[in-house]
mmCIF file of C-alpha atoms (C1' of nucleotides) in Angstrom:
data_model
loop_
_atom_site.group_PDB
_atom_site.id
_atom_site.type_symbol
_atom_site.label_atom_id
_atom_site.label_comp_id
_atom_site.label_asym_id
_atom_site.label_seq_id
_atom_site.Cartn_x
_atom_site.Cartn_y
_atom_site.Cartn_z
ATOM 1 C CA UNK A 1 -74.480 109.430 76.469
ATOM 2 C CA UNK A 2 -71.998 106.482 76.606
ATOM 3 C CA UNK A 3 -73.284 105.870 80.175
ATOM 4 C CA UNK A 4 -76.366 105.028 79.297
ATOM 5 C CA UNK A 5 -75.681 101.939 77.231
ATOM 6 C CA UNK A 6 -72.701 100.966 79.754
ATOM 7 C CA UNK A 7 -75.806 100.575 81.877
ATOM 8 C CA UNK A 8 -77.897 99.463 79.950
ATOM 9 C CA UNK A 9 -76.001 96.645 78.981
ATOM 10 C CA UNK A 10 -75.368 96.224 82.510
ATOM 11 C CA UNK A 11 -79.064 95.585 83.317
ATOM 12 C CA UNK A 12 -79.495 92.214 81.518
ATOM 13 C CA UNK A 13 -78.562 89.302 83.939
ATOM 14 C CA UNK A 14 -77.371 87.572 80.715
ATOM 15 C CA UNK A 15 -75.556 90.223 79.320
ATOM 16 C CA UNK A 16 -73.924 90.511 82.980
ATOM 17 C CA UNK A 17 -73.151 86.932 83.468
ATOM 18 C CA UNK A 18 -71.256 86.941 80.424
ATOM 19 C CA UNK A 19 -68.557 89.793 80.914
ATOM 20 C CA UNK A 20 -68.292 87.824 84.339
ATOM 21 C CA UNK A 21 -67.148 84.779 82.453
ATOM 22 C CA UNK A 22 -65.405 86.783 79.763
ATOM 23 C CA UNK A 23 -63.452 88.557 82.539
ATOM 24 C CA UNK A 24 -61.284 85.264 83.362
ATOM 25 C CA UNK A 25 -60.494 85.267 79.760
ATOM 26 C CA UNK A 26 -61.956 85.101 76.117
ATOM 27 C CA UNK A 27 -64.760 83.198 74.780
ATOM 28 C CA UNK A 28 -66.413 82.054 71.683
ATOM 29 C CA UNK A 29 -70.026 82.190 71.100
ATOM 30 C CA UNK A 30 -70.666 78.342 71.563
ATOM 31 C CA UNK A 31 -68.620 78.900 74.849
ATOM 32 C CA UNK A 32 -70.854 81.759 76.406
ATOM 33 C CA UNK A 33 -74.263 79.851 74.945
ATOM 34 C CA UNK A 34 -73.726 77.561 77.735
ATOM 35 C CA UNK A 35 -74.276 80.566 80.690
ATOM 36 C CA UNK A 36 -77.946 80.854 79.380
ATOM 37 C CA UNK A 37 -80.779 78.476 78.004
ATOM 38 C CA UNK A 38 -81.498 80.928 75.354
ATOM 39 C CA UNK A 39 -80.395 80.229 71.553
ATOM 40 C CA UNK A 40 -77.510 81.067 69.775
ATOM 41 C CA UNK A 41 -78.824 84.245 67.780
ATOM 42 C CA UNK A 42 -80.045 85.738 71.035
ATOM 43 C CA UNK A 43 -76.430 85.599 72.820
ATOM 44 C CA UNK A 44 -75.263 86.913 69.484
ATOM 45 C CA UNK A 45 -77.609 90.232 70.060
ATOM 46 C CA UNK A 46 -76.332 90.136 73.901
ATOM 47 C CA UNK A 47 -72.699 90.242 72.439
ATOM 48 C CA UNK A 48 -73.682 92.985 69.969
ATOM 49 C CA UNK A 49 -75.398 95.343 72.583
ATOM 50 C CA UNK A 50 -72.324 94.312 74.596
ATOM 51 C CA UNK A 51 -70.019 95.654 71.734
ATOM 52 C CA UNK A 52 -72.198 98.749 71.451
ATOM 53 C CA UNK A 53 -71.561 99.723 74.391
ATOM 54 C CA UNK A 54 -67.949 99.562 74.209
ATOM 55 C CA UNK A 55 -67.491 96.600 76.935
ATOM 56 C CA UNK A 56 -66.150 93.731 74.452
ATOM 57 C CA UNK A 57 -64.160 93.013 71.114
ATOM 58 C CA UNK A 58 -64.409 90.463 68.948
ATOM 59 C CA UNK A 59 -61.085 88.726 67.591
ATOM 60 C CA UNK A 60 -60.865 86.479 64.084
ATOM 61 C CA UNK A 61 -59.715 83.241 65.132
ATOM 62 C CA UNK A 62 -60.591 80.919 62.222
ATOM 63 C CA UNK A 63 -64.092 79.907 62.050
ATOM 64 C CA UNK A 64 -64.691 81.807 65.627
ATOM 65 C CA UNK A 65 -64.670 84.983 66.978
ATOM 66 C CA UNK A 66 -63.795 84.862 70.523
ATOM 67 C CA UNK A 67 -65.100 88.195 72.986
ATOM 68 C CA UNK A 68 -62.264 89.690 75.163
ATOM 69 C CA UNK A 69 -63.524 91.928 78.182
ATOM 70 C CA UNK A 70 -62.217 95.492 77.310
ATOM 71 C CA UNK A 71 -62.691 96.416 81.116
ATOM 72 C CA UNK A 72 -61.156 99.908 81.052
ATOM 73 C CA UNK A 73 -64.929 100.687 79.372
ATOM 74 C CA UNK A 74 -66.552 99.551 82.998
ATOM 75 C CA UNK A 75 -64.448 101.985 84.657
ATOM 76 C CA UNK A 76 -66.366 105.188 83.744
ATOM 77 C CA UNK A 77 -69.855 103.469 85.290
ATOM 78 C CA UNK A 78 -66.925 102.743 88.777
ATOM 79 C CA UNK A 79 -66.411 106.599 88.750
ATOM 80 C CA UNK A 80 -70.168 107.559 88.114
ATOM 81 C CA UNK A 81 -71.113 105.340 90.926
ATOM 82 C CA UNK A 82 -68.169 106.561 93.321
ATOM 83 C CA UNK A 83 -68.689 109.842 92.675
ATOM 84 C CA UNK A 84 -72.189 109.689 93.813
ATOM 85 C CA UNK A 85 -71.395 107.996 96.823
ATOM 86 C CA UNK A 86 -68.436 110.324 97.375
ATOM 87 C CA UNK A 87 -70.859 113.142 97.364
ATOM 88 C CA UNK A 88 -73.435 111.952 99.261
ATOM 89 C CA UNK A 89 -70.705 111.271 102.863
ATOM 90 C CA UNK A 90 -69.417 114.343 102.015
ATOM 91 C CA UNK A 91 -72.814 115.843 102.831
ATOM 92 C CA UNK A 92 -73.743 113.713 105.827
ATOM 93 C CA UNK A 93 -70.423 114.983 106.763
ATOM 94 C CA UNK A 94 -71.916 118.246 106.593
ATOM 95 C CA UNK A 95 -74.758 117.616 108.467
ATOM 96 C CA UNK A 96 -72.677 115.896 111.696
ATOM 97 C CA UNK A 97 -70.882 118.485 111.600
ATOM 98 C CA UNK A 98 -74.201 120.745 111.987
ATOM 99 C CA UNK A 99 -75.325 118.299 114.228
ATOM 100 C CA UNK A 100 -72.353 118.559 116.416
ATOM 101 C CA UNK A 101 -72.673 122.492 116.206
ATOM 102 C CA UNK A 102 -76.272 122.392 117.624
ATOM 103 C CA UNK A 103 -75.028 119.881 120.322
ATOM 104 C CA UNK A 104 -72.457 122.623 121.655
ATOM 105 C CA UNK A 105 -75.005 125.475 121.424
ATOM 106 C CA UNK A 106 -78.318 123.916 122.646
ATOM 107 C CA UNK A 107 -81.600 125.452 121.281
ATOM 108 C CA UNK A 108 -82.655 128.622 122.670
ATOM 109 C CA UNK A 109 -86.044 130.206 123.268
ATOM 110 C CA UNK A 110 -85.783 132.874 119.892
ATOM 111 C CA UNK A 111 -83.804 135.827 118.257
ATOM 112 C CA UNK A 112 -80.784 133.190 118.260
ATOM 113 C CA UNK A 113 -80.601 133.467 114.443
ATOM 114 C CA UNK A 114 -77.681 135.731 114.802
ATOM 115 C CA UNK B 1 -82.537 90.288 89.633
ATOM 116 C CA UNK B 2 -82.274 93.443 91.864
ATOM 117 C CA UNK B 3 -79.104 94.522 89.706
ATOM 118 C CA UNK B 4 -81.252 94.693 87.090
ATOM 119 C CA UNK B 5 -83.018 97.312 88.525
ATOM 120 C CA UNK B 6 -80.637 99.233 89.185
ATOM 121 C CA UNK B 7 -78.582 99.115 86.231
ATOM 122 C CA UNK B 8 -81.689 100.043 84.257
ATOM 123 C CA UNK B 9 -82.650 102.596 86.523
ATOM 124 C CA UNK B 10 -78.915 104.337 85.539
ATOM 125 C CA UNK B 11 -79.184 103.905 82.463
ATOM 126 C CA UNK B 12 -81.247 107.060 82.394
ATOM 127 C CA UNK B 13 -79.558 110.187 81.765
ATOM 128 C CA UNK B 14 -82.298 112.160 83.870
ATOM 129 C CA UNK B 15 -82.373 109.615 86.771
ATOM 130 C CA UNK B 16 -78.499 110.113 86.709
ATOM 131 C CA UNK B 17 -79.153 113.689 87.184
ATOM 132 C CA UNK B 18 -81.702 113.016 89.709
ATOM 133 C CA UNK B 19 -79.348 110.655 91.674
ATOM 134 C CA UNK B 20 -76.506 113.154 91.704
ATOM 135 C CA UNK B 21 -78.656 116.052 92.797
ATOM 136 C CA UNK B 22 -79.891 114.281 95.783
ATOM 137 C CA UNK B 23 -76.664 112.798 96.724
ATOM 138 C CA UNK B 24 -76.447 116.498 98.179
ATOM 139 C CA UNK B 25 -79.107 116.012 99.738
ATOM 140 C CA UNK B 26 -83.409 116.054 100.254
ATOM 141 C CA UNK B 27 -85.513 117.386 97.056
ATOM 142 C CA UNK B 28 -89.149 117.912 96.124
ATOM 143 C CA UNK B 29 -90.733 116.810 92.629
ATOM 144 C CA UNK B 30 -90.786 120.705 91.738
ATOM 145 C CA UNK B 31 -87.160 121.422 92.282
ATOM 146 C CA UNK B 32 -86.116 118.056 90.503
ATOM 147 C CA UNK B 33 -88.253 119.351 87.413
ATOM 148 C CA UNK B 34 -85.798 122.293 86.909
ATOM 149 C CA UNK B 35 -82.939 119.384 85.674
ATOM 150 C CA UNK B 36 -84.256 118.395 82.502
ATOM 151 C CA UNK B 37 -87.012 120.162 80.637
ATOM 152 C CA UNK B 38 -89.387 117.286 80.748
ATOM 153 C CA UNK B 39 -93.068 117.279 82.158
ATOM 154 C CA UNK B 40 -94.018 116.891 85.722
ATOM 155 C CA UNK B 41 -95.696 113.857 85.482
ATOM 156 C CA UNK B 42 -92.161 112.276 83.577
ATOM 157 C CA UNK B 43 -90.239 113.385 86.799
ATOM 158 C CA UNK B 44 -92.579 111.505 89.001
ATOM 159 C CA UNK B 45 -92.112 108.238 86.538
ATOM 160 C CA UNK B 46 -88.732 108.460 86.776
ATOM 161 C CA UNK B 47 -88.755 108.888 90.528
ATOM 162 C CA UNK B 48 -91.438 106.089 90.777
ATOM 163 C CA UNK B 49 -88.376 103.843 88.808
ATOM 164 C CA UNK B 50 -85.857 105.173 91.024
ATOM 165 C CA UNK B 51 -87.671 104.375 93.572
ATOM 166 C CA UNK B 52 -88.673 100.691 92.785
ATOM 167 C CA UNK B 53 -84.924 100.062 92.403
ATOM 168 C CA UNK B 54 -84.575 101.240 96.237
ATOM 169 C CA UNK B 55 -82.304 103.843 95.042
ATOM 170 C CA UNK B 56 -84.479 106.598 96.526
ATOM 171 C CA UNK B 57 -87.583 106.754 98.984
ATOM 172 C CA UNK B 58 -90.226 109.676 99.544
ATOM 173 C CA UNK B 59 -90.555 111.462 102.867
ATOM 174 C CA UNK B 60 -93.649 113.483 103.823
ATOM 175 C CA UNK B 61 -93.364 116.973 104.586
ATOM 176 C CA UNK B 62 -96.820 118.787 104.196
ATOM 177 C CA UNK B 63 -98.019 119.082 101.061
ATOM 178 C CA UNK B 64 -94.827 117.764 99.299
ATOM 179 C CA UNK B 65 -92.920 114.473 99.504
ATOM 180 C CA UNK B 66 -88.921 115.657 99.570
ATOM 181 C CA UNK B 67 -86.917 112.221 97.583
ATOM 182 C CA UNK B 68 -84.026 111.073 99.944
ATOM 183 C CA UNK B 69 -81.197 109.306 98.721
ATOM 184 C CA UNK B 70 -80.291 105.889 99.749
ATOM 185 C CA UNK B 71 -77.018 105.679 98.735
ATOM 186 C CA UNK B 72 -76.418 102.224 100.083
ATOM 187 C CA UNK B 73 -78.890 100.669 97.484
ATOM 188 C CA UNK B 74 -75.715 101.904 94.990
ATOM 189 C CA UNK B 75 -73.085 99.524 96.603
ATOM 190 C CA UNK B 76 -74.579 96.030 95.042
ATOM 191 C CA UNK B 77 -73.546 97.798 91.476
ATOM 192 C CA UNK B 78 -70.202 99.036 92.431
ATOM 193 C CA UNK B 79 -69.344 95.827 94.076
ATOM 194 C CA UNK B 80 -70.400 94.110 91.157
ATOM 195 C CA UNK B 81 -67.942 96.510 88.673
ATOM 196 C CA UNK B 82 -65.219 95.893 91.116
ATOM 197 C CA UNK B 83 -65.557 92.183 91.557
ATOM 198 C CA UNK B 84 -65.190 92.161 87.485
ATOM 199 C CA UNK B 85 -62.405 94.298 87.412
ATOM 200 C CA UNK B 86 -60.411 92.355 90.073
ATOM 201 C CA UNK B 87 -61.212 89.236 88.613
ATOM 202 C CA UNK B 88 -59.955 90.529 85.047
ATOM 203 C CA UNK B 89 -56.782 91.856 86.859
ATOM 204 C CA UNK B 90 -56.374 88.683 88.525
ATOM 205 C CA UNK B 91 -56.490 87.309 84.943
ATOM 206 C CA UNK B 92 -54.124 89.708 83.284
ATOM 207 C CA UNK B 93 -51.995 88.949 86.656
ATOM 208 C CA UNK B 94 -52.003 85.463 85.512
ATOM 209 C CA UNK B 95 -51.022 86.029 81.577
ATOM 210 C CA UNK B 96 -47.949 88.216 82.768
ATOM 211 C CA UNK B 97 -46.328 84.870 84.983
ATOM 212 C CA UNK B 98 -47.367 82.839 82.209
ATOM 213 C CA UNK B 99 -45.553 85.012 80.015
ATOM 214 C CA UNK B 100 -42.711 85.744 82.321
ATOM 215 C CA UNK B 101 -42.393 81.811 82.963
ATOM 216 C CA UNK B 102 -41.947 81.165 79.097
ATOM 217 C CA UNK B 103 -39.049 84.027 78.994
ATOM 218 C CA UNK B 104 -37.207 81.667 81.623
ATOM 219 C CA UNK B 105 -37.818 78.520 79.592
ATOM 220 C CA UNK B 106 -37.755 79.526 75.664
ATOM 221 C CA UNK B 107 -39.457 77.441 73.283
ATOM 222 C CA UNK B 108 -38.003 73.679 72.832
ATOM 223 C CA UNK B 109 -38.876 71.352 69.790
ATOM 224 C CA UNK B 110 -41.470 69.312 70.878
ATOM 225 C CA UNK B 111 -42.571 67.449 73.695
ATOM 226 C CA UNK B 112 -41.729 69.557 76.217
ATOM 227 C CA UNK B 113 -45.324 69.402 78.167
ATOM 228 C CA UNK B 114 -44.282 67.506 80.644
ATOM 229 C "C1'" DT C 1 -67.298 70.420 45.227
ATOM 230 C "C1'" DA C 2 -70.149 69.174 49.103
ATOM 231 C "C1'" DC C 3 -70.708 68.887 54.259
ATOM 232 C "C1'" DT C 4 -70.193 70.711 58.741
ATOM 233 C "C1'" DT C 5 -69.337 74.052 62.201
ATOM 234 C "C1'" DA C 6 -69.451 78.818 63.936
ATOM 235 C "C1'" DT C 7 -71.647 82.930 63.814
ATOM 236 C "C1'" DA C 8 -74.595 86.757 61.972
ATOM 237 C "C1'" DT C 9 -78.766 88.679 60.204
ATOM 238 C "C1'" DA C 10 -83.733 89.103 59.013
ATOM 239 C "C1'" DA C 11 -88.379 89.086 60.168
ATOM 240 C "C1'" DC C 12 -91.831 88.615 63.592
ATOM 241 C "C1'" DT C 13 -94.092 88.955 68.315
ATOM 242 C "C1'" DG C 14 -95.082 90.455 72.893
ATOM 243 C "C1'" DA C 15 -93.561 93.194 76.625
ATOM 244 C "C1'" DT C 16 -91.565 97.370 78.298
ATOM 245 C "C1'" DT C 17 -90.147 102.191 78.085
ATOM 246 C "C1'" DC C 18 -90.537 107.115 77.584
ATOM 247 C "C1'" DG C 19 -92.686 111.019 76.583
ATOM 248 C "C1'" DC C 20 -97.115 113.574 76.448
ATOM 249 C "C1'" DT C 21 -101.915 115.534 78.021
ATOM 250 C "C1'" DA C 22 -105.688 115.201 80.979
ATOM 251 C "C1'" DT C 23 -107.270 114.317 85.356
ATOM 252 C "C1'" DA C 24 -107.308 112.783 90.234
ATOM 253 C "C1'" DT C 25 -105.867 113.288 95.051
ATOM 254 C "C1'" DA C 26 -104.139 115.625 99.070
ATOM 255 C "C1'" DA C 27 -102.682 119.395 101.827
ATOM 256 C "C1'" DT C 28 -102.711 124.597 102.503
ATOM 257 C "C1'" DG C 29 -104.421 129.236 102.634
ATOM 258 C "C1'" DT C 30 -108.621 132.464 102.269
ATOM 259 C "C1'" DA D 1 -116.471 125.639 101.132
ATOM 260 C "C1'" DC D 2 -113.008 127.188 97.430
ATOM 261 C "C1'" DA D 3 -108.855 128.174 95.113
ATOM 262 C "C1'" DT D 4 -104.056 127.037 94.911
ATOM 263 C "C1'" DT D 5 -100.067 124.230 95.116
ATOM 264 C "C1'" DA D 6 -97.708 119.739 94.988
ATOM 265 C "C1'" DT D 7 -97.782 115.349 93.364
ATOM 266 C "C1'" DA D 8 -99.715 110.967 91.407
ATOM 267 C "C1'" DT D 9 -102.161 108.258 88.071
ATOM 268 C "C1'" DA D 10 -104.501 106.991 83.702
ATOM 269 C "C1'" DG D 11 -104.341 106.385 79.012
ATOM 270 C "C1'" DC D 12 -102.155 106.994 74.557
ATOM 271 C "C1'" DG D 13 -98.577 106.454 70.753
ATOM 272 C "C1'" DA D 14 -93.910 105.767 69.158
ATOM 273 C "C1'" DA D 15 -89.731 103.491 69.967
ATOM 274 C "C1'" DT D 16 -86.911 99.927 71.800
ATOM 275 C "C1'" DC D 17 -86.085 95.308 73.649
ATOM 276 C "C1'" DA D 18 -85.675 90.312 74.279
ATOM 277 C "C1'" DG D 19 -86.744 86.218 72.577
ATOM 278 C "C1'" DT D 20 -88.007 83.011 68.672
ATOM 279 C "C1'" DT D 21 -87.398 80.507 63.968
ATOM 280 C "C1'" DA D 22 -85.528 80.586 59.469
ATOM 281 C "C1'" DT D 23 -81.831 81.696 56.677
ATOM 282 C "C1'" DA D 24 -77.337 83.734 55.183
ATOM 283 C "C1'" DT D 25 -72.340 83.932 55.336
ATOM 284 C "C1'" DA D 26 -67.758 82.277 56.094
ATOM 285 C "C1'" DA D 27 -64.192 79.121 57.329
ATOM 286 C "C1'" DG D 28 -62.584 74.185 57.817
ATOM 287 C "C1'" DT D 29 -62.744 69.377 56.321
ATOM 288 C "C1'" DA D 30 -63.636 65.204 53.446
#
DNA sequence: TACTTATATAACTGATTCGCTATATAATGT
DNA sequence: ACATTATATAGCGAATCAGTTATATAAGTA
């Protein structure tokens, strides 16, 4: 599933703190080198899981290839996420609302299962 | 990080499924097992991952330990996705008054960056 | 053409992940 | 005590991952 690489790529602080930067804008590799101590050809496999995953682009720009953000590919994760959480209020909603029900008819000695 | 365990822990088609059943609310080992056709012991690693991301904790009821949701462990990820995305609106926001500003004052000759 | 800069790829290593089967532990029912 | 049910843990193998160094490719400059 798509989903699991958006995560996925999500779960690397590198790999996070460089859509951070990239979302104020492009950068070239020797640009986003300088978020990490690791070495170049690592933050190039960051920016290709990254690419994977449908969360960046690369753009030709001479001897570079600056990354743009393509953020519209974070927003399925957003929904995922609020969908869950959506879900889960809905159901506590449920169970004030149960709670609230007992509240108004207090528990009786038995047979009150009608 | 913690973000990194919880990103990780989504990236997991069968944790996802996990997450959204419970998000309805309480459920034992055997009744998660009937989402994905994997072993019983592969349920409880998964839950054991979910778990050590504080996505989820175990409850004793007799002989079985119902998983409980805790949805707020969810809210470090979303605010993370929305910081991102505001920031990259806040970016694009920028690009359109930079762009509007040059449609007031076209393009001179040169030095004109004063 | 030769040199430099920017980036990608290959090959290797160690750590982690995911599934499985087999087995252990813990509570419940007879 | 014993059998059953629910769950956890151990141990294994295959696959993937994150980092490294060395090297390839591609564009820009002297």
């Amino acid at each position: 599933m798509q989903l699991d690489r958006t995560f996925a790529a999500l779960s690397d602080p590198t790999r996070r703190a460089i859509l951070a930067r990239l979302a104020s804008g492009e950068a070239t590799v020797t640009q986003l080198r300088a978020l990490s101590r690791i070495s170049q050809p690592a933050i190039s496999r960051h920016l290709k899981v990254l690419e994977e995953a449908g969360l960046i682009e690369a753009r030709v720009a001479g001897q570079s290839r600056p990354r743009v953000l393509k953020a519209e590919a974070l927003t399925p994760a957003r929904e995922w996420l609020e969908d869950v959480r959506a879900a889960f209020e809905q159901n506590y909603a449920r169970l004030d609302a149960l709670l609230a029900e007992l509240q108004d008819a207090p528990p009786t000695q038995s047979g009150d299962d009608t």
